Coordinates of C-alpha atoms (C1' of nucleotides) in Angstrom, one line a residue:
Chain A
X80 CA 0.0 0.0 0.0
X81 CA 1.3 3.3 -0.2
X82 CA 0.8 7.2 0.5
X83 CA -1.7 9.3 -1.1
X84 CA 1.5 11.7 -1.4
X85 CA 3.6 8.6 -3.2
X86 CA 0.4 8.0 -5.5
X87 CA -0.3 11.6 -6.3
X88 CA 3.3 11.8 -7.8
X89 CA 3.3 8.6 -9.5
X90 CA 0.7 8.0 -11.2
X91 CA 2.0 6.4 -14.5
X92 CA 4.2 3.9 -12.6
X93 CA 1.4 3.1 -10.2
X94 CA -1.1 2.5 -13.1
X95 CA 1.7 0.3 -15.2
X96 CA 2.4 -1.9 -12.3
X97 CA -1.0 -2.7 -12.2
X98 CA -1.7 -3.5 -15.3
X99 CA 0.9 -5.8 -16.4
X100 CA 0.2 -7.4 -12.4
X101 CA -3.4 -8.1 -13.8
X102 CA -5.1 -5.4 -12.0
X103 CA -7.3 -2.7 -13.2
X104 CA -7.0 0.4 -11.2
X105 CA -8.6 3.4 -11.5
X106 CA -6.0 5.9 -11.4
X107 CA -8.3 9.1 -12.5
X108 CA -11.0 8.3 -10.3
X109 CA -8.5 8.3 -6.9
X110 CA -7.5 12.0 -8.4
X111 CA -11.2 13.0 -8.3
X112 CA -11.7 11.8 -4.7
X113 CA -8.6 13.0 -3.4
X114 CA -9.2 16.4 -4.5
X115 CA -12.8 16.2 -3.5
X116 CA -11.9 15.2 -0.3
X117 CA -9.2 18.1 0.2
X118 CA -12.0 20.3 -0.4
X119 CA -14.6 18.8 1.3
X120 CA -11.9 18.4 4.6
X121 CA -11.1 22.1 4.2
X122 CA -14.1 23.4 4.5
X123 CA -15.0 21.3 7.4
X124 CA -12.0 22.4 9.1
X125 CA -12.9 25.7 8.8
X126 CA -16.4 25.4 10.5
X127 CA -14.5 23.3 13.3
X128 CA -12.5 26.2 14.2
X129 CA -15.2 27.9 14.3
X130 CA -16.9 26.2 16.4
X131 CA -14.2 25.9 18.7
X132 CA -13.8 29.5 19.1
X133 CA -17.5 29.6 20.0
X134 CA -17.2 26.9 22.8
X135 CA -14.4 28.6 24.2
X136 CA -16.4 31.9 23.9
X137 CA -19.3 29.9 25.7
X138 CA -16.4 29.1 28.7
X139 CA -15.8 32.1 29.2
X140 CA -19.3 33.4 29.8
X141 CA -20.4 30.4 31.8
X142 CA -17.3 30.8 33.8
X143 CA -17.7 34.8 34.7
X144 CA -21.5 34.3 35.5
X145 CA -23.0 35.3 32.3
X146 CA -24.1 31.8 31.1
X147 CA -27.1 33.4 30.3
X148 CA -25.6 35.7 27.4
X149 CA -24.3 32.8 26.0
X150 CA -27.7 31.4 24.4
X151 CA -27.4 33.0 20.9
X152 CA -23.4 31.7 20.7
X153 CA -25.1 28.1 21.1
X154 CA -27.7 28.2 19.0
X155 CA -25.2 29.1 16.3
X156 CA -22.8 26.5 16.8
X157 CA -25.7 23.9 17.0
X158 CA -26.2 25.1 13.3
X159 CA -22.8 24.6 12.9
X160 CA -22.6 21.2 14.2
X161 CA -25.3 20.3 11.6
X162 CA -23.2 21.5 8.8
X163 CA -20.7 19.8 9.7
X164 CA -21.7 16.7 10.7
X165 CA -23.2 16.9 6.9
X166 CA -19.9 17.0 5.3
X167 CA -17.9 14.2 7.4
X168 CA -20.9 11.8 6.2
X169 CA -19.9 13.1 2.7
X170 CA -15.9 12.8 3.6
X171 CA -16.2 8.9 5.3
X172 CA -18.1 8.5 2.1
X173 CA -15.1 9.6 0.1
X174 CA -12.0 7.9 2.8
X175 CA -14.0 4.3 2.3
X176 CA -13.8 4.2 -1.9
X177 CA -10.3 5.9 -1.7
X178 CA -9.5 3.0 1.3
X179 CA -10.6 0.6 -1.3
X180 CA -9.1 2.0 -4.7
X181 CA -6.0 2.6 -2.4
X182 CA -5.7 -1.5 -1.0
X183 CA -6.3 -2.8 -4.6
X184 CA -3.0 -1.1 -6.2
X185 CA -0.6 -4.0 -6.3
X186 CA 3.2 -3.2 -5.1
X187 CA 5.7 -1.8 -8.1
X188 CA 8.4 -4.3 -9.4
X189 CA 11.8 -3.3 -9.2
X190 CA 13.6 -1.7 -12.5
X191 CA 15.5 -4.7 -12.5
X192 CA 12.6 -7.2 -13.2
X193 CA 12.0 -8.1 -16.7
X194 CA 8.0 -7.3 -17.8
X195 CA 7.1 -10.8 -19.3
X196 CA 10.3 -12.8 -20.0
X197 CA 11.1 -15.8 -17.5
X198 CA 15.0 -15.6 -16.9
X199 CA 16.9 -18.6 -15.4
X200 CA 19.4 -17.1 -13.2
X201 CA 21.5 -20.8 -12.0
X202 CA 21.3 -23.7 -12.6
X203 CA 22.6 -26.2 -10.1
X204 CA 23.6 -30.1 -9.8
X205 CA 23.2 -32.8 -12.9
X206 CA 21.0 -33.8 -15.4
X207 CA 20.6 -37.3 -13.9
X208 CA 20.1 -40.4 -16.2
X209 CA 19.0 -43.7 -15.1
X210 CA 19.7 -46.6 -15.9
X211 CA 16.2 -48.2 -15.4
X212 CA 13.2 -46.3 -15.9
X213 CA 12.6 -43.9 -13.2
X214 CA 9.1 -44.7 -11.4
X215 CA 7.1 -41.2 -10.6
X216 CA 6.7 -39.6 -7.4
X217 CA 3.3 -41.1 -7.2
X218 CA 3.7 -44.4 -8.2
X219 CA 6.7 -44.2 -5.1
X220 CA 4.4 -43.1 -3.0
X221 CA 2.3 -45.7 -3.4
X222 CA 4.6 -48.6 -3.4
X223 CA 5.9 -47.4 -0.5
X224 CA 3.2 -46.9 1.2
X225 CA 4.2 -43.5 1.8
X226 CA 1.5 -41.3 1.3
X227 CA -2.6 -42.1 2.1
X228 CA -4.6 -40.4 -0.2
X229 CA -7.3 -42.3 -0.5
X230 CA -8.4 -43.4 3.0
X231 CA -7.4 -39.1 3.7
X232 CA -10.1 -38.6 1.4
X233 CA -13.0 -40.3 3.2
X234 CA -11.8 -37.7 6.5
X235 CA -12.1 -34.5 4.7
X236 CA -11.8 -34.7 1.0
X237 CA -9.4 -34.4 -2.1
X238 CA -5.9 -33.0 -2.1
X239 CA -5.7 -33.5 1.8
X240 CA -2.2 -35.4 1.9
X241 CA -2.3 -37.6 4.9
X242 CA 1.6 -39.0 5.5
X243 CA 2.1 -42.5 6.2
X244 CA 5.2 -44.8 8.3
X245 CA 8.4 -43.5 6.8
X246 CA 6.8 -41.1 4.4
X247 CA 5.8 -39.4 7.5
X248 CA 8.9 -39.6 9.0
X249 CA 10.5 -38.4 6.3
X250 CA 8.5 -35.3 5.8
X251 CA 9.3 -34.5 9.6
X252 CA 12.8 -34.9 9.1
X253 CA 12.8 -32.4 6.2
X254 CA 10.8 -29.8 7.9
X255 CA 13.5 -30.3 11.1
X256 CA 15.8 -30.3 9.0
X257 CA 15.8 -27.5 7.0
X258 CA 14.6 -25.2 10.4
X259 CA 17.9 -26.5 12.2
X260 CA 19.7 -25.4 9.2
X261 CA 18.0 -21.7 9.5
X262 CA 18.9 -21.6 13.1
X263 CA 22.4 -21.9 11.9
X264 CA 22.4 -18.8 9.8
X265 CA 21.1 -16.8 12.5
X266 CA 17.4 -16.9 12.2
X267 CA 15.4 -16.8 15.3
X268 CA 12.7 -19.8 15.2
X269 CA 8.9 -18.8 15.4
X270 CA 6.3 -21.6 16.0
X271 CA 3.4 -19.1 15.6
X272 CA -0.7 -20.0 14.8
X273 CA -2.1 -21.2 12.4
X274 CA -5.1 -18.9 12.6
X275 CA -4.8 -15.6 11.6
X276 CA -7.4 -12.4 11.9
X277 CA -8.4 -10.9 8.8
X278 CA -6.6 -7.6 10.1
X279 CA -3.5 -9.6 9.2
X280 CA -4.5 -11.1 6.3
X281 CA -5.1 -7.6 5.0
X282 CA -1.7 -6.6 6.2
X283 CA 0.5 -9.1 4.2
X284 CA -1.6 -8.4 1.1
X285 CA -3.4 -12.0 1.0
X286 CA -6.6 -9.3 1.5
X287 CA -8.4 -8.1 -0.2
X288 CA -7.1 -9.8 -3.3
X289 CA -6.9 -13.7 -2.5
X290 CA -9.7 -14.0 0.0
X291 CA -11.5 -16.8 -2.1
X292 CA -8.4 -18.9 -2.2
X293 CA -8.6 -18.5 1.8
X294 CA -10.0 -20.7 4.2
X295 CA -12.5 -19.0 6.0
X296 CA -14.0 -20.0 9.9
X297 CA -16.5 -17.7 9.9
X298 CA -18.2 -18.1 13.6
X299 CA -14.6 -16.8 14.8
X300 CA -14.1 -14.4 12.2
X301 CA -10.7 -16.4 11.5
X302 CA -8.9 -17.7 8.5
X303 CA -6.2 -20.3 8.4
X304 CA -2.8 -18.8 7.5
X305 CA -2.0 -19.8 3.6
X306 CA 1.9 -19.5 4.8
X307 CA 3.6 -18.9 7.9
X308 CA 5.0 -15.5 6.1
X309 CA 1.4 -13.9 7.7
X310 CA 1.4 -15.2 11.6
X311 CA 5.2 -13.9 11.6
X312 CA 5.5 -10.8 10.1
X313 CA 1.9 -9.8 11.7
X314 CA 3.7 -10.2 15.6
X315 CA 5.3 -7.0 14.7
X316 CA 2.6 -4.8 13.2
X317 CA 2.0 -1.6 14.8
X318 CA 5.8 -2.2 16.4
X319 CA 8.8 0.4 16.4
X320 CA 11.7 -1.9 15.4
X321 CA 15.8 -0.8 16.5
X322 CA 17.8 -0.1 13.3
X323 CA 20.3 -1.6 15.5
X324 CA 19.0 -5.1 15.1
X325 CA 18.8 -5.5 11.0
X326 CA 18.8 -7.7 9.7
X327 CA 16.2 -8.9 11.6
X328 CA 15.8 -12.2 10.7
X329 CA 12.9 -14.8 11.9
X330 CA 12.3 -18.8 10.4
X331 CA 8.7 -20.0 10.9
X332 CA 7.2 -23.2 9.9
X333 CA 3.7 -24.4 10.4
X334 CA 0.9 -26.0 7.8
X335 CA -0.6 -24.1 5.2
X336 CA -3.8 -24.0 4.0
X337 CA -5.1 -22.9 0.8
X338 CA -8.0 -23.4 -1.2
X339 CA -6.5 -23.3 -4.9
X340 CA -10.0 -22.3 -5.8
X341 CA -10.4 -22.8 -9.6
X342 CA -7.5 -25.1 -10.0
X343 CA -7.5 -28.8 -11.4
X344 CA -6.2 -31.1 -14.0
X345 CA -2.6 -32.8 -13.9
X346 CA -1.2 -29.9 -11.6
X347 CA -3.4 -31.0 -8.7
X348 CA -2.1 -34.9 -8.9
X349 CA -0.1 -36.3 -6.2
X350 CA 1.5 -34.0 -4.2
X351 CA 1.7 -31.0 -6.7
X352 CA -1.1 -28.5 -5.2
X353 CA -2.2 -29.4 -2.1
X354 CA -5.1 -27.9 0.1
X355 CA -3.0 -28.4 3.7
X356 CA 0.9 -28.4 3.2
X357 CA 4.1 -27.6 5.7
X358 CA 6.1 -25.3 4.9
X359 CA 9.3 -23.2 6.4
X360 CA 9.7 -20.0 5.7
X361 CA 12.0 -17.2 6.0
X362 CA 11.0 -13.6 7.1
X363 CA 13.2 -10.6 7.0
X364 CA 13.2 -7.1 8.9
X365 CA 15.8 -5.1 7.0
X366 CA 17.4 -1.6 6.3
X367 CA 15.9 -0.2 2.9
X368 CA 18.5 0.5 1.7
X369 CA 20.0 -2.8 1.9
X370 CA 17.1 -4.9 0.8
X371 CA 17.8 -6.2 -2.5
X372 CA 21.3 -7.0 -1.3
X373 CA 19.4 -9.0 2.0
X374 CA 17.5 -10.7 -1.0
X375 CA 20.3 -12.5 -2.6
X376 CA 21.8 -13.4 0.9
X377 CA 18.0 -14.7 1.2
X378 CA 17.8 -16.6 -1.6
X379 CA 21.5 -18.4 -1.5
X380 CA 20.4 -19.3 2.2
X381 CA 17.2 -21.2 0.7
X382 CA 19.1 -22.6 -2.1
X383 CA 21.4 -24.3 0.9
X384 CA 18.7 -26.1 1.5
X385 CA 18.6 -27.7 -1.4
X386 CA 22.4 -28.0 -2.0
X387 CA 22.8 -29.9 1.4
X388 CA 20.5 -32.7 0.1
X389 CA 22.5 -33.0 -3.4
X390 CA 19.8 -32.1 -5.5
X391 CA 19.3 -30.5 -8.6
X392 CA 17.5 -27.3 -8.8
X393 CA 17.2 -24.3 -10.7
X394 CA 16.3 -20.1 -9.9
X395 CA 14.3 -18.0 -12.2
X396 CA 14.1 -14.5 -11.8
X397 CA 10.1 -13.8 -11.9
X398 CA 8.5 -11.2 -14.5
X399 CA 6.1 -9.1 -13.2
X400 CA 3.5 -10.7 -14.9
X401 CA 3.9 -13.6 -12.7
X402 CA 4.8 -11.9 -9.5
X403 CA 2.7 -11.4 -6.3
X404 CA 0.4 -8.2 -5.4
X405 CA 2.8 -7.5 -2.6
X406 CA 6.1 -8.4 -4.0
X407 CA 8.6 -5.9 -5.7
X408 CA 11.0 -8.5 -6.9
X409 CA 11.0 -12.6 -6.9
X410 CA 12.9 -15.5 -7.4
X411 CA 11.5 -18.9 -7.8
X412 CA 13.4 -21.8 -7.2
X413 CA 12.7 -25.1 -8.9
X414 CA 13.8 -28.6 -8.4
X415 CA 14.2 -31.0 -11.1
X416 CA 11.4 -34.0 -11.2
X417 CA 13.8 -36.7 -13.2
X418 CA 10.4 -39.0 -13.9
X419 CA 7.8 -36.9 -14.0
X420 CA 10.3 -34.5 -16.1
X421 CA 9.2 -31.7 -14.7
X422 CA 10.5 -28.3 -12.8
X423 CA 8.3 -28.4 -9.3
X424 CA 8.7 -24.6 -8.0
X425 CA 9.7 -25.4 -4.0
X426 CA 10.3 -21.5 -3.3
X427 CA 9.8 -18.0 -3.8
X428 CA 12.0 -15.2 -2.3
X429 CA 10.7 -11.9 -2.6
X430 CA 11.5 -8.3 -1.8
X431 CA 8.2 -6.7 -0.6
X432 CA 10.0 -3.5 0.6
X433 CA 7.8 -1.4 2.5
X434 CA 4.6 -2.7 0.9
X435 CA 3.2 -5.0 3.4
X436 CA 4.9 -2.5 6.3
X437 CA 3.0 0.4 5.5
X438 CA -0.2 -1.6 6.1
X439 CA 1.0 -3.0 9.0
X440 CA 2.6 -0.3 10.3
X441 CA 5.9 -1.9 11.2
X442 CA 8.2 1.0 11.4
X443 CA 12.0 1.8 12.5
X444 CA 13.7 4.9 13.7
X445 CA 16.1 6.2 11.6
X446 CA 18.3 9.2 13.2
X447 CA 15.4 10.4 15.1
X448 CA 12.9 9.7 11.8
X449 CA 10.4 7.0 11.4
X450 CA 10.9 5.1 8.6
X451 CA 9.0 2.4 7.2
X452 CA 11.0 -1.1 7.2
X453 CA 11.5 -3.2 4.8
X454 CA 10.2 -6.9 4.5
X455 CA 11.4 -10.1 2.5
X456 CA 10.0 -13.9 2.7
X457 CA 11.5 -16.8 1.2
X458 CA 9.7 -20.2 1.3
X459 CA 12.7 -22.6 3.0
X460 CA 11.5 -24.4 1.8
X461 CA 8.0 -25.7 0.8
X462 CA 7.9 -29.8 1.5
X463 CA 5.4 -31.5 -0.9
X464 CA 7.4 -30.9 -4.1
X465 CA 10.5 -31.4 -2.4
X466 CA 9.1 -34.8 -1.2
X467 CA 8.4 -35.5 -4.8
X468 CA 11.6 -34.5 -6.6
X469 CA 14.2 -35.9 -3.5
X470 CA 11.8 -39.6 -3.6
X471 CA 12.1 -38.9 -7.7
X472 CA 15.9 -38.2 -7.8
X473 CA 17.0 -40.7 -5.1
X474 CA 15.3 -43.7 -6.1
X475 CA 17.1 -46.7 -6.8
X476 CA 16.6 -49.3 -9.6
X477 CA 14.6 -52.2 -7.5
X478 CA 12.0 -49.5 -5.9
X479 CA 14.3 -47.7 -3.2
X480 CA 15.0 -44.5 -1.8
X481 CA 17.7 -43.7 -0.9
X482 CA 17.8 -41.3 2.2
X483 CA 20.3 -38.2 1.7
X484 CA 23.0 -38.4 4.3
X485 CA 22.1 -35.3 5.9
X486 CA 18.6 -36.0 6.7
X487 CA 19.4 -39.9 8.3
X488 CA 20.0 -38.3 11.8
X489 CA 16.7 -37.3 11.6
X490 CA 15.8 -40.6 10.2
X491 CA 17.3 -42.6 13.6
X492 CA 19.5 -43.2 11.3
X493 CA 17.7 -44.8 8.6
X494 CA 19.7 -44.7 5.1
X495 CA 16.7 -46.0 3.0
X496 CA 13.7 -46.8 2.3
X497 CA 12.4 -49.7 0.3
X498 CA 9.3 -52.2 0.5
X499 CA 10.6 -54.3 3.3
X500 CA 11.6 -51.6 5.8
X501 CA 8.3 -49.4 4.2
X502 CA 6.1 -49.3 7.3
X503 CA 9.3 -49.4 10.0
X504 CA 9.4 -46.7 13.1
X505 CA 12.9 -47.8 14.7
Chain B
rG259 C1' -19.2 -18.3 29.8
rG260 C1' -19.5 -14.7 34.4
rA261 C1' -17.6 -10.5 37.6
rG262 C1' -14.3 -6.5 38.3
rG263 C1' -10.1 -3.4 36.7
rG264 C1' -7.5 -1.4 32.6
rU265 C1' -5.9 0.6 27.1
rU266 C1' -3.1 8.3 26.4
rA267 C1' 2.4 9.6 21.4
rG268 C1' 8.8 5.5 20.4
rU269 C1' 8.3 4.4 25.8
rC270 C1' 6.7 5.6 30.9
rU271 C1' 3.2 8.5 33.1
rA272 C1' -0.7 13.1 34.3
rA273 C1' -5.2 15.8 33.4
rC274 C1' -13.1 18.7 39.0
rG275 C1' -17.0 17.8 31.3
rG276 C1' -13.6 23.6 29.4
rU277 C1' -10.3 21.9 24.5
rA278 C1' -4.0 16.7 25.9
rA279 C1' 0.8 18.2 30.7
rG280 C1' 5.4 16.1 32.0
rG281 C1' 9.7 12.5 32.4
rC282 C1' 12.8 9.2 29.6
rA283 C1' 14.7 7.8 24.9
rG284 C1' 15.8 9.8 20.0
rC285 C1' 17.6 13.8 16.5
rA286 C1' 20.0 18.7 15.5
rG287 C1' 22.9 22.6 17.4
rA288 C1' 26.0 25.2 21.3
rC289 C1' 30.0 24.2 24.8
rU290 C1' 34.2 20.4 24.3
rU291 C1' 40.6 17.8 21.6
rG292 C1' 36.7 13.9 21.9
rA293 C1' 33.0 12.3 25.1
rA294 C1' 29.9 12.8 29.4
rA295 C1' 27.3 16.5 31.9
rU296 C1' 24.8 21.1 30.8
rC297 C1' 21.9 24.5 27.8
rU298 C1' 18.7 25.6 23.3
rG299 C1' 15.5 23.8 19.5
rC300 C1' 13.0 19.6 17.4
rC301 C1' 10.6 15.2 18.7
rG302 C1' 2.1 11.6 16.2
rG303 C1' -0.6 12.7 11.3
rG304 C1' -2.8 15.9 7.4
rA305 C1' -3.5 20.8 4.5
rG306 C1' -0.8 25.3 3.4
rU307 C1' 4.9 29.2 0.4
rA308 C1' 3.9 30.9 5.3
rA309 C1' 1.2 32.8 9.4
rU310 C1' -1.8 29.3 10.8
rC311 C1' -5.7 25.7 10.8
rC312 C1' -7.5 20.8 11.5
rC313 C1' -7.2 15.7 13.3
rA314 C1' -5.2 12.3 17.0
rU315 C1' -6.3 9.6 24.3
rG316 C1' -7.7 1.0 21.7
rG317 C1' -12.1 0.8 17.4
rG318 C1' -17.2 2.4 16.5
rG319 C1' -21.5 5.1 18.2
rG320 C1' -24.3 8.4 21.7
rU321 C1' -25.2 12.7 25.2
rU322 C1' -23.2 18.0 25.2
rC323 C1' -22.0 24.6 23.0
rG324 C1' -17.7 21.6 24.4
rA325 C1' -15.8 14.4 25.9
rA326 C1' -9.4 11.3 27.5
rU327 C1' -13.3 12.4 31.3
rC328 C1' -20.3 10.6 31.2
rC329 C1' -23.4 6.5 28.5
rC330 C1' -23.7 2.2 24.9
rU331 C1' -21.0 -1.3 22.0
rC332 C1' -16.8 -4.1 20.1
rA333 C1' -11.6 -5.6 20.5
rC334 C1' -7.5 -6.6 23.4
rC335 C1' -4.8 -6.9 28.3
rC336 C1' -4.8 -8.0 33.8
rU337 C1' -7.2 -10.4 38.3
rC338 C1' -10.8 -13.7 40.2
rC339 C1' -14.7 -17.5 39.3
rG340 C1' -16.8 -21.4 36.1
rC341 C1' -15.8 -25.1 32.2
rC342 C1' -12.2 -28.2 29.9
rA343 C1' -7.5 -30.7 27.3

RNA sequence: GGAGGGUUAGUCUAACGGUAAGGCAGCAGACUUGAAAUCUGCCGGGAGUAAUCCCAUGGGGGUUCGAAUCCCUCACCCUCCGCCA
């Protein structure tokens, strides 16, 4: 969100944005308000002070014993209060379609992001080749007994994963993990709620804009966070942060939910696009003027993840076309399915600068100014698709997976998994 | 769920229904080799070249010429009671 001062000087790039975002605003219609409402506030203003002067006038009167001199003075300002009571009807009018107009502009990409051109930054790790033909993640899954999708079904209904013997273990393993290795670069864990108020939700930018693809509990007015990047970055709203502390740096994981309203086809098979899936996520409190540098530290600090399990993964740098309402700049990260022969994204990493922390409020002080902070999230990363391209890349010719050596202590130790030891808890 | 108490600026704290006062922190300057201390100014938001004006006491409403103050309502916090994992 931003400042009516911002918007009344930049118009054209506010109007561009939008457009190639997908969003129609109407750029002419917030200069009629806003100029109506100057008008409208200054003449209010003026009866105020007028008002005031009689009140004080009225003290004065009632104070020296002459309260009864004072009649005509009220009877004025009763006229007055009528008037003006008139024009702030006119004026909240005015504020709530401004309000509106104002929460639909999406953020402005960076000058560095391309408008419509995908650009693959890295590439990392092999093409792999097998020998035998790779079987998919789904067929894995289902030979290993890994993932229940059928009986998970029956409880609450499609795209509900529900993890099964060492498919569940493993999932838990990834999502301790890859938190341990956050705590290692200096990010403080958060195990916040799931539920979120829809004050928050408005604050991160999932509202107005994504509320259908929200799950909504409406006798508690409460939605279910879609990612982790809304319970965390909403403890701080309303908060005066010390520049002394940036980068302020916070890992959170917990399950998200999302309706993918409108979605379907081969997307939504297996674990692709899931209704309820973990995720660990990165949050950022930085400097503005270091954020785009904090965003390639972010980034390289996601792609660890990946490195540490040997797999192969590419980054795309995202065009604006493709980017989120909130987000100024994004890179994707996507991992290399090797039977499905596909690239699964497993993380964004995005510079929001002081989008979401204007409607927040999340503020720092800056040599005695208040300054707006800045705020990144990067998925670190997102499980499901990383469960389908690791059990994808590590299989091994008779059914197998092997277990990447960095994830067997948090395996007790367990270096694969194949039909005999499927269903095993040592 | 019930009863009572509370919410004032970055923070802490005042204000018989008479128009938000202080302290601390912070910023700038003076003094200083530098710092501390001290002194001066600034120190919530908006409009205006400016003088100045308006808004702001958790949110929303009401009473009143005038509300931080009185009334209603909602949210949150604290204490106690009830219920329960």
């Amino acid at each position: 969100m931003f400042d009516f001062e911002f918007i009344r000087n930049n118009f054209e790039l506010i109007k561009r944005s939008a457009e190639l975002k997908g969003e129609s605003v109407d750029v002419d219609k917030f200069t009629l308000l806003d100029l109506k409402r100057r008008d409208l506030v200054k003449r209010r203003d003026a009866i105020r002070a007028e008002q005031k002067q009689i009140s004080l006038k009225v003290a004065e009167l009632k104070k020296s014993g002459q309260g009864d001199k004072a009649e005509d003075l009220i009877k004025q300002s009763r006229q007055l209060s009528e008037s003006e009571s008139q024009l702030t009807v006119e004026i909240t009018e005015i504020e709530t379609e401004l309000y509106t107009l104002i929460s639909w502009m999406p953020n402005i990409p960076d000058a560095s992001v391309p408008l419509k051109t995908v650009t693959t930054i890295k590439e990392h790790g092999n093409p792999l080749a097998f020998e035998f033909t790779p079987k998919t993640s789904d067929e894995l899954c289902e030979s290993l007994d890994m993932v229940d999708f059928k009986r998970s079904t029956k409880v609450v209904g499609s795209n509900f994963p529900c993890y099964k013997g060492l498919g569940a273990r493993l999932e838990r393993a990834l999502i301790n993990f890859m938190l341990d290795l956050h705590i290692k670069q200096g990010y403080t864990e958060i195990l916040p709620s799931y539920l979120v108020n829809p004050k928050s939700m408005f604050h991160t930018g999932q509202l107005p804009k994504l509320e259908e693809d929200m799950y909504f509990i409406g006798k508690d007015n409460l939605f279910l966070n879609p990612t982790a990047e809304v319970p965390v970055i909403n403890l701080f709203q309303e908060e005066v942060l010390d520049a002394k502390d940036f980068p302020i740096k916070y890992v959170g994981y917990t399950a998200c939910f999302r309706r993918e309203a409108g979605s379907y086809g081969k997307m939504t098979k297996g674990l692709r696009r899931l209704h309820q899936f973990n995720k660990v996520e990165l949050i950022k409190f930085v400097h503005p003027d270091s954020s785009y540098q904090e965003l390639e530290i972010l980034l390289k600090e996601a792609e660890e993840v990946l490195k540490l399990l040997g797999l192969t993964y590419r980054v795309i740098l995202l065009p604006v076309n493709d980017m989120s309402f909130a987000s100024a700049k994004t890179y994707d990260i996507e991992l290399w399915a090797p039977a499905s022969k596909e690239w699964l994204e497993v993380s964004s990493c995005s510079n929001c600068e002081g989008f979401q922390a204007r409607r927040a409020k999340i503020r720092f002080r800056d040599k005695g100014e208040m300054k707006t902070v800045h705020i990144l999230n990067g998925s670190g990363v997102a499980t499901p698709r990383l469960f389908i391209t690791l059990i994808e890349q590590y299989q091994t010719a008779d059914g197998g997976i092997i277990i990447p050596e960095v994830l067997r202590p948090y395996m007790g130790g367990i270096d694969i998994i194949d039909s005999k030891k499927k269903n095993q808890e040592t």
